[in-house]
Short mmCIF file of C-alpha atoms and ligand atoms in Angstrom, two decimals:
data_model
loop_
_atom_site.label_atom_id
_atom_site.label_comp_id
_atom_site.label_asym_id
_atom_site.label_seq_id
_atom_site.Cartn_x
_atom_site.Cartn_y
_atom_site.Cartn_z
CA MET A 1 -26.07 -10.31 -14.15
CA ARG A 2 -29.56 -10.20 -12.64
CA PHE A 3 -29.93 -10.71 -8.91
CA GLU A 4 -33.28 -11.58 -7.33
CA THR A 5 -34.65 -13.21 -4.19
CA TRP A 6 -36.77 -16.33 -3.73
CA SER A 7 -38.64 -17.40 -0.63
CA SER A 8 -40.62 -20.64 -0.78
CA GLY A 9 -41.22 -23.87 -2.65
CA ILE A 10 -37.70 -24.93 -3.48
CA ALA A 11 -38.91 -28.01 -5.42
CA ALA A 12 -40.94 -25.89 -7.82
CA LEU A 13 -38.38 -23.15 -8.41
CA ASP A 14 -38.08 -22.43 -12.11
CA VAL A 15 -34.30 -22.22 -12.42
CA ASP A 16 -31.59 -24.27 -14.12
CA CYS A 17 -29.85 -25.15 -10.88
CA LEU A 18 -30.29 -25.22 -7.10
CA VAL A 19 -27.21 -24.65 -4.95
CA VAL A 20 -27.33 -26.45 -1.62
CA GLY A 21 -24.80 -26.95 1.15
CA VAL A 22 -23.32 -30.11 2.61
CA PHE A 23 -21.36 -30.13 5.86
CA ASP A 24 -18.31 -32.28 6.51
CA GLU A 25 -18.87 -36.03 6.53
CA SER A 26 -21.74 -35.72 4.08
CA GLU A 27 -24.15 -34.06 6.52
CA LEU A 28 -27.08 -32.46 4.68
CA THR A 29 -28.10 -28.92 5.61
CA ALA A 30 -31.79 -28.18 6.30
CA GLU A 31 -32.35 -26.85 2.77
CA ALA A 32 -30.52 -29.84 1.28
CA ARG A 33 -32.79 -32.17 3.27
CA ARG A 34 -35.83 -30.43 1.78
CA VAL A 35 -34.42 -30.98 -1.69
CA ASP A 36 -33.66 -34.57 -0.78
CA GLN A 37 -37.25 -35.15 0.36
CA ALA A 38 -38.65 -33.70 -2.87
CA ALA A 39 -36.24 -35.92 -4.80
CA GLY A 40 -37.32 -39.08 -3.01
CA GLY A 41 -34.15 -39.44 -0.98
CA ARG A 42 -31.80 -39.56 -3.96
CA LEU A 43 -29.43 -36.97 -2.57
CA GLY A 44 -29.09 -38.87 0.69
CA GLN A 45 -28.33 -42.06 -1.23
CA LEU A 46 -25.60 -40.32 -3.19
CA LEU A 47 -23.99 -38.98 -0.05
CA GLY A 48 -24.39 -42.36 1.64
CA ARG A 49 -22.11 -43.83 -1.00
CA GLY A 50 -19.43 -41.36 0.06
CA ASP A 51 -19.51 -39.46 -3.24
CA PHE A 52 -19.38 -36.02 -1.65
CA PRO A 53 -17.78 -35.54 1.75
CA GLY A 54 -18.61 -31.81 1.94
CA ARG A 55 -15.16 -30.30 2.30
CA ALA A 56 -15.18 -26.50 2.01
CA GLY A 57 -14.43 -25.38 -1.54
CA GLU A 58 -15.48 -28.65 -3.21
CA THR A 59 -18.57 -28.98 -5.37
CA LEU A 60 -20.53 -31.71 -7.13
CA LEU A 61 -23.08 -31.20 -9.88
CA VAL A 62 -25.99 -33.66 -9.89
CA ALA A 63 -28.37 -33.76 -12.86
CA ASP A 64 -32.02 -34.71 -13.29
CA LEU A 65 -33.12 -35.53 -9.77
CA PRO A 66 -36.80 -36.47 -9.70
CA GLY A 67 -39.37 -34.19 -8.08
CA LEU A 68 -37.57 -30.92 -8.83
CA ALA A 69 -38.34 -28.27 -11.44
CA ALA A 70 -34.64 -27.42 -11.57
CA GLY A 71 -32.70 -29.73 -13.86
CA ARG A 72 -29.57 -29.71 -11.73
CA VAL A 73 -28.47 -29.49 -8.13
CA LEU A 74 -25.04 -28.24 -7.22
CA LEU A 75 -23.72 -29.46 -3.90
CA SER A 76 -21.23 -27.11 -2.28
CA GLY A 77 -19.09 -28.18 0.67
CA LEU A 78 -19.29 -26.09 3.84
CA GLY A 79 -16.67 -27.92 5.90
CA PRO A 80 -17.20 -28.89 9.56
CA ARG A 81 -20.46 -27.65 11.08
CA LYS A 82 -18.81 -26.52 14.30
CA SER A 83 -16.42 -24.10 12.55
CA PHE A 84 -19.01 -22.85 10.06
CA GLY A 85 -19.06 -19.07 9.61
CA ARG A 86 -18.33 -16.31 7.16
CA ARG A 87 -15.10 -17.69 5.76
CA PRO A 88 -16.23 -21.22 4.83
CA TRP A 89 -19.51 -19.76 3.56
CA ARG A 90 -17.68 -17.34 1.29
CA LYS A 91 -15.47 -20.15 0.06
CA ALA A 92 -18.53 -22.30 -0.68
CA VAL A 93 -20.25 -19.49 -2.60
CA SER A 94 -17.13 -18.75 -4.66
CA ALA A 95 -16.58 -22.43 -5.43
CA ALA A 96 -20.24 -22.83 -6.41
CA VAL A 97 -20.23 -19.84 -8.76
CA ALA A 98 -16.93 -20.91 -10.32
CA ALA A 99 -18.36 -24.40 -10.89
CA LEU A 100 -21.57 -22.95 -12.38
CA GLY A 101 -19.44 -20.76 -14.63
CA ARG A 102 -17.98 -23.88 -16.22
CA THR A 103 -21.44 -25.23 -17.12
CA GLY A 104 -24.31 -24.11 -19.30
CA VAL A 105 -26.40 -23.11 -16.25
CA LYS A 106 -28.04 -19.74 -16.91
CA SER A 107 -30.00 -19.31 -13.68
CA ALA A 108 -29.20 -20.56 -10.20
CA ALA A 109 -31.04 -20.31 -6.87
CA PHE A 110 -28.92 -20.29 -3.74
CA ALA A 111 -30.29 -22.42 -0.91
CA LEU A 112 -26.93 -22.58 0.79
CA GLU A 113 -26.84 -22.56 4.59
CA ARG A 114 -25.92 -19.05 5.81
CA PRO A 115 -23.82 -17.96 8.78
CA ASP A 116 -26.14 -16.71 11.55
CA ALA A 117 -27.44 -13.15 11.40
CA GLU A 118 -24.90 -11.90 13.91
CA ALA A 119 -22.07 -12.90 11.60
CA LEU A 120 -23.85 -11.89 8.39
CA ASP A 121 -27.13 -9.98 8.35
CA ASP A 122 -29.54 -9.91 5.40
CA TYR A 123 -28.06 -6.79 3.84
CA TYR A 124 -24.49 -8.07 3.96
CA TYR A 125 -25.66 -11.50 2.86
CA GLY A 126 -27.02 -9.93 -0.35
CA ARG A 127 -23.95 -7.82 -0.74
CA ALA A 128 -21.50 -10.66 -0.30
CA LEU A 129 -23.44 -12.96 -2.61
CA ALA A 130 -23.39 -10.40 -5.42
CA GLU A 131 -19.75 -9.50 -4.83
CA LEU A 132 -18.61 -13.12 -4.72
CA THR A 133 -20.61 -13.98 -7.84
CA HIS A 134 -19.02 -11.25 -9.92
CA ALA A 135 -15.58 -11.94 -8.48
CA ALA A 136 -15.76 -15.65 -9.26
CA LEU A 137 -16.81 -15.01 -12.86
CA TYR A 138 -14.08 -12.41 -13.45
CA ARG A 139 -11.78 -13.09 -16.39
CA VAL A 140 -8.50 -11.22 -16.92
CA ASN A 141 -8.30 -8.90 -19.89
CA ASP A 142 -7.60 -11.33 -22.65
CA LEU A 143 -4.44 -10.42 -24.54
CA LYS A 144 -3.80 -13.92 -25.82
CA SER A 145 -4.15 -14.53 -29.51
CA GLY A 146 -6.27 -17.40 -30.77
CA LYS A 147 -9.66 -18.63 -29.66
CA LYS A 148 -11.41 -16.41 -27.16
CA PRO A 149 -12.76 -18.12 -24.04
CA LYS A 150 -16.55 -18.15 -23.88
CA PRO A 151 -18.07 -15.98 -21.15
CA ALA A 152 -20.02 -17.88 -18.47
CA ALA A 153 -23.67 -18.57 -19.30
CA LEU A 154 -24.82 -17.68 -15.77
CA SER A 155 -26.88 -14.51 -15.91
CA ARG A 156 -29.47 -14.84 -13.13
CA VAL A 157 -28.76 -15.52 -9.45
CA LEU A 158 -31.48 -15.88 -6.83
CA ALA A 159 -30.84 -15.46 -3.13
CA GLU A 160 -32.99 -17.15 -0.50
CA ALA A 161 -35.06 -14.79 1.66
CA ALA A 162 -36.93 -15.89 4.80
CA SER A 163 -39.49 -13.07 4.79
CA ARG A 164 -40.61 -9.99 2.91
CA GLY A 165 -38.60 -7.73 5.16
CA ALA A 166 -35.57 -9.91 4.64
CA ALA A 167 -36.13 -9.87 0.88
CA ARG A 168 -36.05 -6.08 0.90
CA GLU A 169 -32.79 -5.94 2.83
CA ILE A 170 -31.23 -8.68 0.72
CA ALA A 171 -32.26 -6.91 -2.50
CA ARG A 172 -30.64 -3.70 -1.25
CA GLY A 173 -27.48 -5.66 -0.47
CA LEU A 174 -27.52 -7.39 -3.84
CA ALA A 175 -27.75 -4.06 -5.66
CA HIS A 176 -24.91 -2.52 -3.67
CA GLY A 177 -22.86 -5.70 -3.93
CA ALA A 178 -23.20 -5.78 -7.71
CA ALA A 179 -22.02 -2.16 -7.92
CA VAL A 180 -19.10 -2.85 -5.56
CA ALA A 181 -18.08 -5.90 -7.58
CA VAL A 182 -18.26 -4.16 -10.94
CA ALA A 183 -16.05 -1.42 -9.48
CA ALA A 184 -13.61 -3.93 -7.95
CA ASN A 185 -13.40 -5.76 -11.26
CA MET A 186 -12.64 -2.45 -12.95
CA GLN A 187 -9.77 -2.00 -10.50
CA ARG A 188 -8.57 -5.53 -11.32
CA ASP A 189 -8.72 -4.83 -15.07
CA LEU A 190 -6.65 -1.66 -14.74
CA GLY A 191 -4.09 -3.43 -12.55
CA ASN A 192 -3.80 -6.47 -14.78
CA LEU A 193 -3.11 -4.38 -17.87
CA PRO A 194 0.63 -4.24 -18.60
CA GLY A 195 2.58 -1.04 -18.07
CA ASN A 196 3.02 -0.44 -21.78
CA LEU A 197 -0.75 -0.18 -22.17
CA CYS A 198 -1.84 1.20 -18.79
CA THR A 199 0.22 4.41 -18.83
CA PRO A 200 -0.52 7.64 -16.97
CA ARG A 201 -2.34 8.87 -20.06
CA TYR A 202 -4.37 5.66 -20.18
CA LEU A 203 -5.52 6.24 -16.59
CA ALA A 204 -6.48 9.81 -17.47
CA GLU A 205 -8.43 8.61 -20.49
CA HIS A 206 -10.17 6.01 -18.32
CA ALA A 207 -11.22 8.75 -15.88
CA ARG A 208 -12.55 10.82 -18.78
CA GLY A 209 -14.55 7.81 -19.92
CA LEU A 210 -16.12 7.49 -16.46
CA ALA A 211 -17.04 11.16 -16.47
CA ARG A 212 -18.70 10.74 -19.87
CA ARG A 213 -20.72 7.78 -18.59
CA HIS A 214 -21.96 9.33 -15.34
CA ARG A 215 -23.70 12.68 -14.94
CA SER A 216 -22.53 13.14 -11.35
CA LEU A 217 -18.86 12.87 -12.34
CA SER A 218 -16.60 15.58 -13.70
CA VAL A 219 -12.93 15.29 -14.52
CA LYS A 220 -9.91 17.53 -14.83
CA VAL A 221 -6.43 16.41 -15.83
CA LEU A 222 -3.34 18.47 -15.06
CA GLU A 223 -0.40 17.91 -17.39
CA GLU A 224 3.20 18.95 -17.10
CA THR A 225 2.76 22.71 -17.56
CA ALA A 226 -0.02 22.82 -14.99
CA LEU A 227 1.98 20.63 -12.61
CA ARG A 228 4.88 23.06 -12.87
CA ARG A 229 2.50 25.90 -12.14
CA GLU A 230 1.36 23.99 -9.03
CA LYS A 231 5.05 23.60 -8.11
CA MET A 232 4.73 19.84 -7.76
CA GLY A 233 8.49 19.33 -7.73
CA CYS A 234 8.33 15.93 -6.02
CA LEU A 235 5.83 14.35 -8.41
CA LEU A 236 7.65 15.84 -11.40
CA ALA A 237 10.99 14.52 -10.12
CA VAL A 238 9.64 10.95 -10.27
CA ALA A 239 8.23 11.48 -13.76
CA GLN A 240 11.33 13.09 -15.28
CA GLY A 241 13.06 9.79 -16.04
CA SER A 242 10.16 8.50 -18.11
CA ALA A 243 9.11 9.13 -21.68
CA GLU A 244 5.50 8.97 -20.44
CA PRO A 245 4.19 12.39 -19.39
CA PRO A 246 2.80 12.64 -15.83
CA GLN A 247 -0.92 13.23 -15.26
CA LEU A 248 -2.69 14.48 -12.16
CA ILE A 249 -6.27 13.29 -12.47
CA VAL A 250 -9.05 14.93 -10.48
CA LEU A 251 -12.38 13.10 -10.67
CA GLU A 252 -15.28 14.59 -8.72
CA HIS A 253 -18.59 13.02 -7.73
CA LYS A 254 -21.12 15.62 -6.72
CA GLY A 255 -23.79 13.68 -4.90
CA GLY A 256 -24.03 15.63 -1.66
CA LYS A 257 -25.27 19.09 -0.83
CA ARG A 258 -23.60 22.02 -2.52
CA GLY A 259 -20.70 23.21 -0.46
CA GLU A 260 -20.70 20.12 1.75
CA ALA A 261 -17.13 19.14 2.60
CA PRO A 262 -16.08 16.17 0.45
CA VAL A 263 -14.25 12.97 1.24
CA VAL A 264 -11.06 13.09 -0.81
CA LEU A 265 -9.44 9.87 -1.98
CA VAL A 266 -5.85 10.14 -3.20
CA GLY A 267 -4.32 7.30 -5.22
CA LYS A 268 -0.74 6.36 -6.01
CA GLY A 269 -0.70 5.81 -9.76
CA VAL A 270 2.80 4.60 -10.59
CA THR A 271 2.00 2.72 -13.77
CA PHE A 272 5.37 1.00 -13.62
CA ASP A 273 7.91 1.19 -10.81
CA SER A 274 11.36 0.10 -11.99
CA GLY A 275 12.84 1.79 -8.92
CA GLY A 276 14.44 4.45 -11.14
CA ILE A 277 18.20 4.93 -10.71
CA SER A 278 17.87 2.94 -7.46
CA LEU A 279 16.88 0.13 -9.78
CA LYS A 280 14.92 -2.81 -8.39
CA PRO A 281 16.28 -6.35 -8.73
CA GLY A 282 14.90 -8.30 -11.70
CA ALA A 283 12.89 -10.96 -9.92
CA GLU A 284 9.15 -10.26 -10.10
CA MET A 285 9.75 -6.75 -11.34
CA ASP A 286 6.84 -7.27 -13.75
CA GLU A 287 4.53 -7.04 -10.73
CA MET A 288 5.40 -3.37 -10.41
CA LYS A 289 2.79 -2.79 -13.12
CA TYR A 290 0.40 -3.08 -10.14
CA ASP A 291 1.98 -0.03 -8.53
CA MET A 292 -1.01 1.98 -9.75
CA SER A 293 -3.47 -0.08 -7.72
CA GLY A 294 -4.23 2.80 -5.35
CA ALA A 295 -5.11 4.96 -8.34
CA ALA A 296 -7.25 2.19 -9.81
CA ALA A 297 -9.08 1.82 -6.49
CA VAL A 298 -9.79 5.55 -6.45
CA LEU A 299 -11.21 5.55 -9.98
CA ALA A 300 -13.21 2.39 -9.24
CA THR A 301 -14.62 3.82 -6.02
CA LEU A 302 -15.65 7.04 -7.76
CA SER A 303 -17.43 5.00 -10.41
CA PHE A 304 -19.17 3.07 -7.61
CA ALA A 305 -20.26 6.35 -6.00
CA ALA A 306 -21.73 7.49 -9.30
CA GLU A 307 -23.37 4.12 -9.99
CA VAL A 308 -25.27 4.02 -6.67
CA LYS A 309 -25.89 7.79 -6.75
CA LEU A 310 -24.17 8.15 -3.41
CA PRO A 311 -25.53 11.24 -1.58
CA LEU A 312 -22.06 12.48 -0.69
CA ASN A 313 -19.44 14.65 -2.30
CA VAL A 314 -16.36 12.61 -3.16
CA VAL A 315 -13.19 13.76 -4.88
CA GLY A 316 -10.63 11.38 -6.36
CA ILE A 317 -7.10 12.60 -6.99
CA VAL A 318 -4.68 10.36 -8.83
CA GLY A 319 -0.99 11.07 -9.24
CA ALA A 320 -0.10 9.09 -12.35
CA VAL A 321 3.56 8.70 -13.33
CA GLU A 322 6.03 6.09 -14.50
CA ASN A 323 9.25 5.58 -12.49
CA MET A 324 12.16 4.86 -14.86
CA PRO A 325 15.96 5.16 -14.95
CA ASP A 326 17.24 7.50 -17.63
CA GLY A 327 19.91 10.11 -18.33
CA LYS A 328 17.36 12.68 -17.21
CA ALA A 329 16.09 10.68 -14.23
CA VAL A 330 16.23 12.01 -10.70
CA LYS A 331 19.27 10.69 -8.79
CA PRO A 332 20.02 9.78 -5.18
CA GLY A 333 21.08 12.95 -3.43
CA ASP A 334 18.97 15.25 -5.60
CA ILE A 335 16.94 17.77 -3.63
CA VAL A 336 13.53 18.88 -4.87
CA THR A 337 10.82 21.22 -3.57
CA SER A 338 7.31 19.91 -2.96
CA ALA A 339 4.13 21.84 -3.72
CA ALA A 340 3.85 22.50 0.02
CA GLY A 341 7.22 24.29 -0.14
CA LEU A 342 9.09 21.68 1.92
CA THR A 343 12.36 20.44 0.44
CA VAL A 344 13.11 16.72 0.10
CA GLU A 345 16.43 14.97 -0.33
CA ILE A 346 15.79 11.94 -2.52
CA LEU A 347 18.11 9.33 -1.05
CA ASN A 348 16.43 6.44 -2.85
CA THR A 349 14.56 6.91 -6.11
CA ASP A 350 12.61 3.72 -5.38
CA ALA A 351 10.79 5.49 -2.55
CA GLU A 352 8.84 7.33 -5.26
CA GLY A 353 5.26 6.72 -4.12
CA ARG A 354 5.53 9.12 -1.21
CA LEU A 355 6.95 11.77 -3.56
CA VAL A 356 3.95 11.48 -5.84
CA LEU A 357 1.53 11.40 -2.91
CA CYS A 358 2.94 14.37 -1.00
CA ASP A 359 2.13 16.68 -3.90
CA ALA A 360 -1.23 15.04 -4.61
CA LEU A 361 -2.13 15.28 -0.90
CA HIS A 362 -1.22 18.95 -0.89
CA TYR A 363 -3.57 19.46 -3.83
CA ALA A 364 -6.37 17.93 -1.73
CA ARG A 365 -6.29 20.90 0.66
CA ARG A 366 -8.11 23.15 -1.78
CA PHE A 367 -11.25 21.03 -1.41
CA LYS A 368 -11.45 21.74 2.35
CA PRO A 369 -12.08 18.02 2.85
CA ALA A 370 -14.03 16.36 5.64
CA ALA A 371 -11.49 13.53 5.38
CA VAL A 372 -8.56 12.60 3.15
CA ILE A 373 -7.63 8.97 2.56
CA ASP A 374 -4.69 7.97 0.44
CA LEU A 375 -4.36 4.52 -1.09
CA ALA A 376 -0.96 3.27 -2.12
CA THR A 377 1.12 0.18 -2.80
CA LEU A 378 3.69 2.05 -0.79
CA THR A 379 6.11 -0.31 0.92
CA GLY A 380 7.46 -3.84 0.80
CA ALA A 381 7.80 -3.38 4.56
CA CYS A 382 4.02 -3.39 4.95
CA VAL A 383 3.92 -6.80 3.28
CA ILE A 384 6.56 -8.02 5.74
CA ALA A 385 4.51 -6.64 8.65
CA LEU A 386 0.99 -7.76 7.70
CA GLY A 387 1.36 -10.28 4.90
CA HIS A 388 -1.41 -10.43 2.34
CA HIS A 389 -4.51 -10.52 4.52
CA HIS A 390 -4.73 -7.01 5.92
CA SER A 391 -4.01 -3.65 4.35
CA GLY A 392 -2.12 -1.30 6.68
CA VAL A 393 -3.92 1.80 7.98
CA LEU A 394 -2.24 4.77 9.62
CA GLY A 395 -3.17 8.38 10.06
CA ASN A 396 -3.44 11.44 12.24
CA ASP A 397 -7.08 10.84 13.18
CA GLU A 398 -7.81 7.80 15.37
CA ALA A 399 -11.53 7.90 14.64
CA LEU A 400 -10.97 7.88 10.88
CA VAL A 401 -8.52 4.97 11.14
CA HIS A 402 -11.09 3.08 13.24
CA GLU A 403 -13.83 3.87 10.72
CA LEU A 404 -11.73 2.32 7.94
CA VAL A 405 -10.87 -0.77 10.00
CA GLU A 406 -14.56 -1.30 10.76
CA ALA A 407 -15.54 -0.84 7.11
CA GLY A 408 -12.98 -3.51 6.24
CA VAL A 409 -14.49 -5.98 8.70
CA ARG A 410 -18.00 -5.48 7.33
CA ALA A 411 -16.84 -5.66 3.72
CA ASP A 412 -14.56 -8.69 4.28
CA ASP A 413 -11.70 -6.57 3.00
CA ARG A 414 -9.73 -6.16 6.16
CA ALA A 415 -7.22 -3.57 7.29
CA TRP A 416 -5.09 -3.32 10.42
CA PRO A 417 -3.75 -0.23 12.19
CA LEU A 418 -0.05 0.47 12.59
CA PRO A 419 1.20 3.08 15.08
CA LEU A 420 2.14 6.48 13.71
CA THR A 421 3.67 8.29 16.65
CA GLU A 422 6.09 11.23 16.40
CA GLU A 423 9.30 9.23 16.88
CA TYR A 424 9.04 7.65 13.45
CA GLY A 425 9.24 11.05 11.77
CA GLU A 426 12.67 11.56 13.30
CA GLN A 427 14.05 8.79 11.07
CA LEU A 428 13.52 11.10 8.06
CA LYS A 429 16.19 13.62 9.06
CA SER A 430 18.37 14.98 6.25
CA ASN A 431 21.59 16.97 6.52
CA PHE A 432 20.71 19.01 3.47
CA ALA A 433 16.94 19.34 3.08
CA ASP A 434 13.81 19.48 5.28
CA PHE A 435 13.45 15.69 5.05
CA ALA A 436 14.90 12.66 3.37
CA ASN A 437 12.50 10.45 1.45
CA ILE A 438 13.58 7.30 3.33
CA GLY A 439 13.90 6.47 7.00
CA GLY A 440 15.94 3.27 6.96
CA ARG A 441 14.83 -0.34 6.97
CA ASP A 442 13.25 -0.47 10.42
CA GLY A 443 9.54 0.29 10.52
CA GLY A 444 9.57 1.04 6.80
CA ALA A 445 5.80 1.08 6.36
CA ILE A 446 5.49 3.55 9.23
CA THR A 447 8.29 5.91 8.23
CA ALA A 448 6.73 6.07 4.76
CA ALA A 449 3.45 7.13 6.38
CA ALA A 450 5.34 9.55 8.63
CA PHE A 451 6.70 11.20 5.48
CA LEU A 452 3.14 11.69 4.22
CA GLY A 453 2.18 12.93 7.67
CA LYS A 454 4.50 15.92 7.20
CA PHE A 455 2.21 17.04 4.38
CA THR A 456 -1.19 16.38 5.93
CA GLN A 457 -1.05 18.41 9.12
CA GLY A 458 -4.40 19.99 9.94
CA LEU A 459 -6.29 17.53 7.73
CA HIS A 460 -8.30 14.52 8.91
CA TRP A 461 -6.07 12.07 7.14
CA ALA A 462 -5.56 8.33 6.87
CA HIS A 463 -3.18 6.35 4.71
CA MET A 464 -3.78 2.81 3.52
CA ASP A 465 -0.79 0.74 2.45
CA ILE A 466 -2.18 -1.86 0.07
CA ALA A 467 1.16 -3.31 -1.11
CA GLY A 468 0.25 -6.75 0.22
CA THR A 469 -3.44 -6.83 -0.67
CA ALA A 470 -3.99 -5.23 -4.09
CA TRP A 471 -2.71 -8.17 -6.11
CA GLN A 472 -1.71 -11.81 -5.78
CA SER A 473 1.55 -13.33 -7.01
CA GLY A 474 2.27 -16.85 -8.22
CA ALA A 475 0.13 -19.15 -10.30
CA HIS A 476 -2.97 -17.03 -9.68
CA LYS A 477 -1.20 -13.76 -10.38
CA GLY A 478 -3.73 -10.99 -10.72
CA GLY A 479 -5.40 -7.97 -9.18
CA THR A 480 -7.70 -8.58 -6.21
CA GLY A 481 -9.81 -5.42 -6.46
CA ARG A 482 -8.92 -4.53 -2.88
CA PRO A 483 -9.54 -2.14 -1.12
CA THR A 484 -12.46 -1.01 -3.26
CA PRO A 485 -15.02 -3.01 -1.19
CA LEU A 486 -13.70 -1.40 2.01
CA LEU A 487 -13.85 2.09 0.51
CA ALA A 488 -17.36 1.53 -0.84
CA ASP A 489 -18.53 0.44 2.60
CA PHE A 490 -16.83 3.39 4.25
CA LEU A 491 -18.58 5.82 1.89
CA LEU A 492 -21.97 4.12 2.21
CA ARG A 493 -21.77 4.48 6.01
CA ARG A 494 -20.70 8.10 5.75
CA ALA A 495 -23.65 8.76 3.47
CA GLU A 496 -26.06 7.22 6.00
CA ALA A 497 -24.67 9.22 8.92
N1 BES B 501 6.01 0.11 -5.06
C1 BES B 501 7.01 -0.14 -4.09
C2 BES B 501 6.50 -0.92 -2.89
C3 BES B 501 6.24 -2.38 -3.11
C4 BES B 501 7.28 -3.27 -3.18
C5 BES B 501 4.96 -2.84 -3.17
C6 BES B 501 7.02 -4.62 -3.33
C7 BES B 501 4.70 -4.18 -3.31
C8 BES B 501 5.74 -5.08 -3.40
C9 BES B 501 7.58 1.18 -3.57
O1 BES B 501 7.64 2.20 -4.47
C10 BES B 501 8.97 0.90 -3.11
O2 BES B 501 9.77 0.57 -3.94
N2 BES B 501 9.22 1.03 -1.82
C11 BES B 501 10.49 0.75 -1.29
C12 BES B 501 10.81 1.82 -0.28
C13 BES B 501 12.23 1.79 0.21
C14 BES B 501 13.17 2.17 -0.92
C15 BES B 501 12.37 2.76 1.35
C16 BES B 501 10.44 -0.62 -0.62
O3 BES B 501 9.41 -0.96 -0.02
O4 BES B 501 11.40 -1.36 -0.75
MN1 MN B 502 9.43 2.14 -5.59
ZN1 ZN B 503 6.31 2.15 -5.99
#
């Protein structure tokens, strides 16, 4: 996909299609009025007949208007003018791109009304446009037999720029946005793959592929013998019930100064979570193939860092395992020793993510990190608390948590803080080991984070629970690519600072 800017002479623009906005009750936007004038009032006539009321998310393709170089105009509804802002705008862009994707349009110029600069500045306008374009054209990995769907013809998108300065900012945003979107779509691809294909070894191979493609990336994979040497008893306990061997993937982007403390991203890579001996109920168990979404976000974000040559050192650590019941599987009541030396009584084998993460987080210490952020589809309780709109953020560093929340606002990939005060840790008491791996039903998202907190003392650490945001259920089941946009924004800001 090529992204460019355009600035004047909408009637003479040499593209296949112009995209213009219409407010509720068929009210033309300023840009739409300009198109209407060039077209001798034909657009106004059409709207006058009530053919397009302008509801957000609806589109109408109009062909061969006179007076325009472009052969088509796509009307995209913006909803009521008084509630216009980022959300309806994003909806209108997505709907427009999806509609274009169903046509033969190869090039399209956006002349869609924008939210004001306070809500969306030029840079983020470019970024969002590129991200939304790629997201709307995304197709799931096609494992159906028979005729392959044709990819969309759209290959050139032009964003409107008011001035030269604006064009520069927009172009910067478009470039970043394209890289973010390609990374987010990579995360979606990995998540959408079924557990029999996307195994721990598949994730490791994917990381090796990234390292081959990008000079700034290097990869190391620790297998069972090495994991035993590292004394990762918790991670190995989860893996022992599976025929798939565990993999600890370490992917490094060296973009900063030598010796500069890196940001370390740690991902939960449970390629399928059956619950183990504490077996999950059958309904929607297939969705536990997405339990590696944190890992996928880490790999995607590292590929983003390499793609934009981010001037920052970033390390990705992925704990990749499959959680299965078996004669050899870990059982409730078993006590294992973590790499940190702390013992854990496994009271529920379905609370496996924290077991994988505690050893992966311990491994992060050797990088003397500036910050450690773990990403995990960790708890159903987080979905109960926040639903599907915000990821949960917790940690031992208020400033870091705030930084992530702010990145989420800018990237339209939002996260919300949950309290992580000492009391929650007390719910993890065990009669037999240092801690239990569960803290009861109440505050489940927080006690899970409190467990991780036992292993991150002295680090600047934050935990993101993405159980409610990394994929969608139902008719549109599929990965969302979240929180890769948030992480990309966080890293870009860190690189600027
Ligand atoms: N991967 C799940 C969390 C999950 C569940 C994410 C549903 C998205 C949707 C995790 O490993 C898990 O099973 N957590 C348990 C913890 C409990 C046993 C303390 C949960 O949330 O039920
Ligand atoms: Mn589980
Ligand atoms: Zn899990």
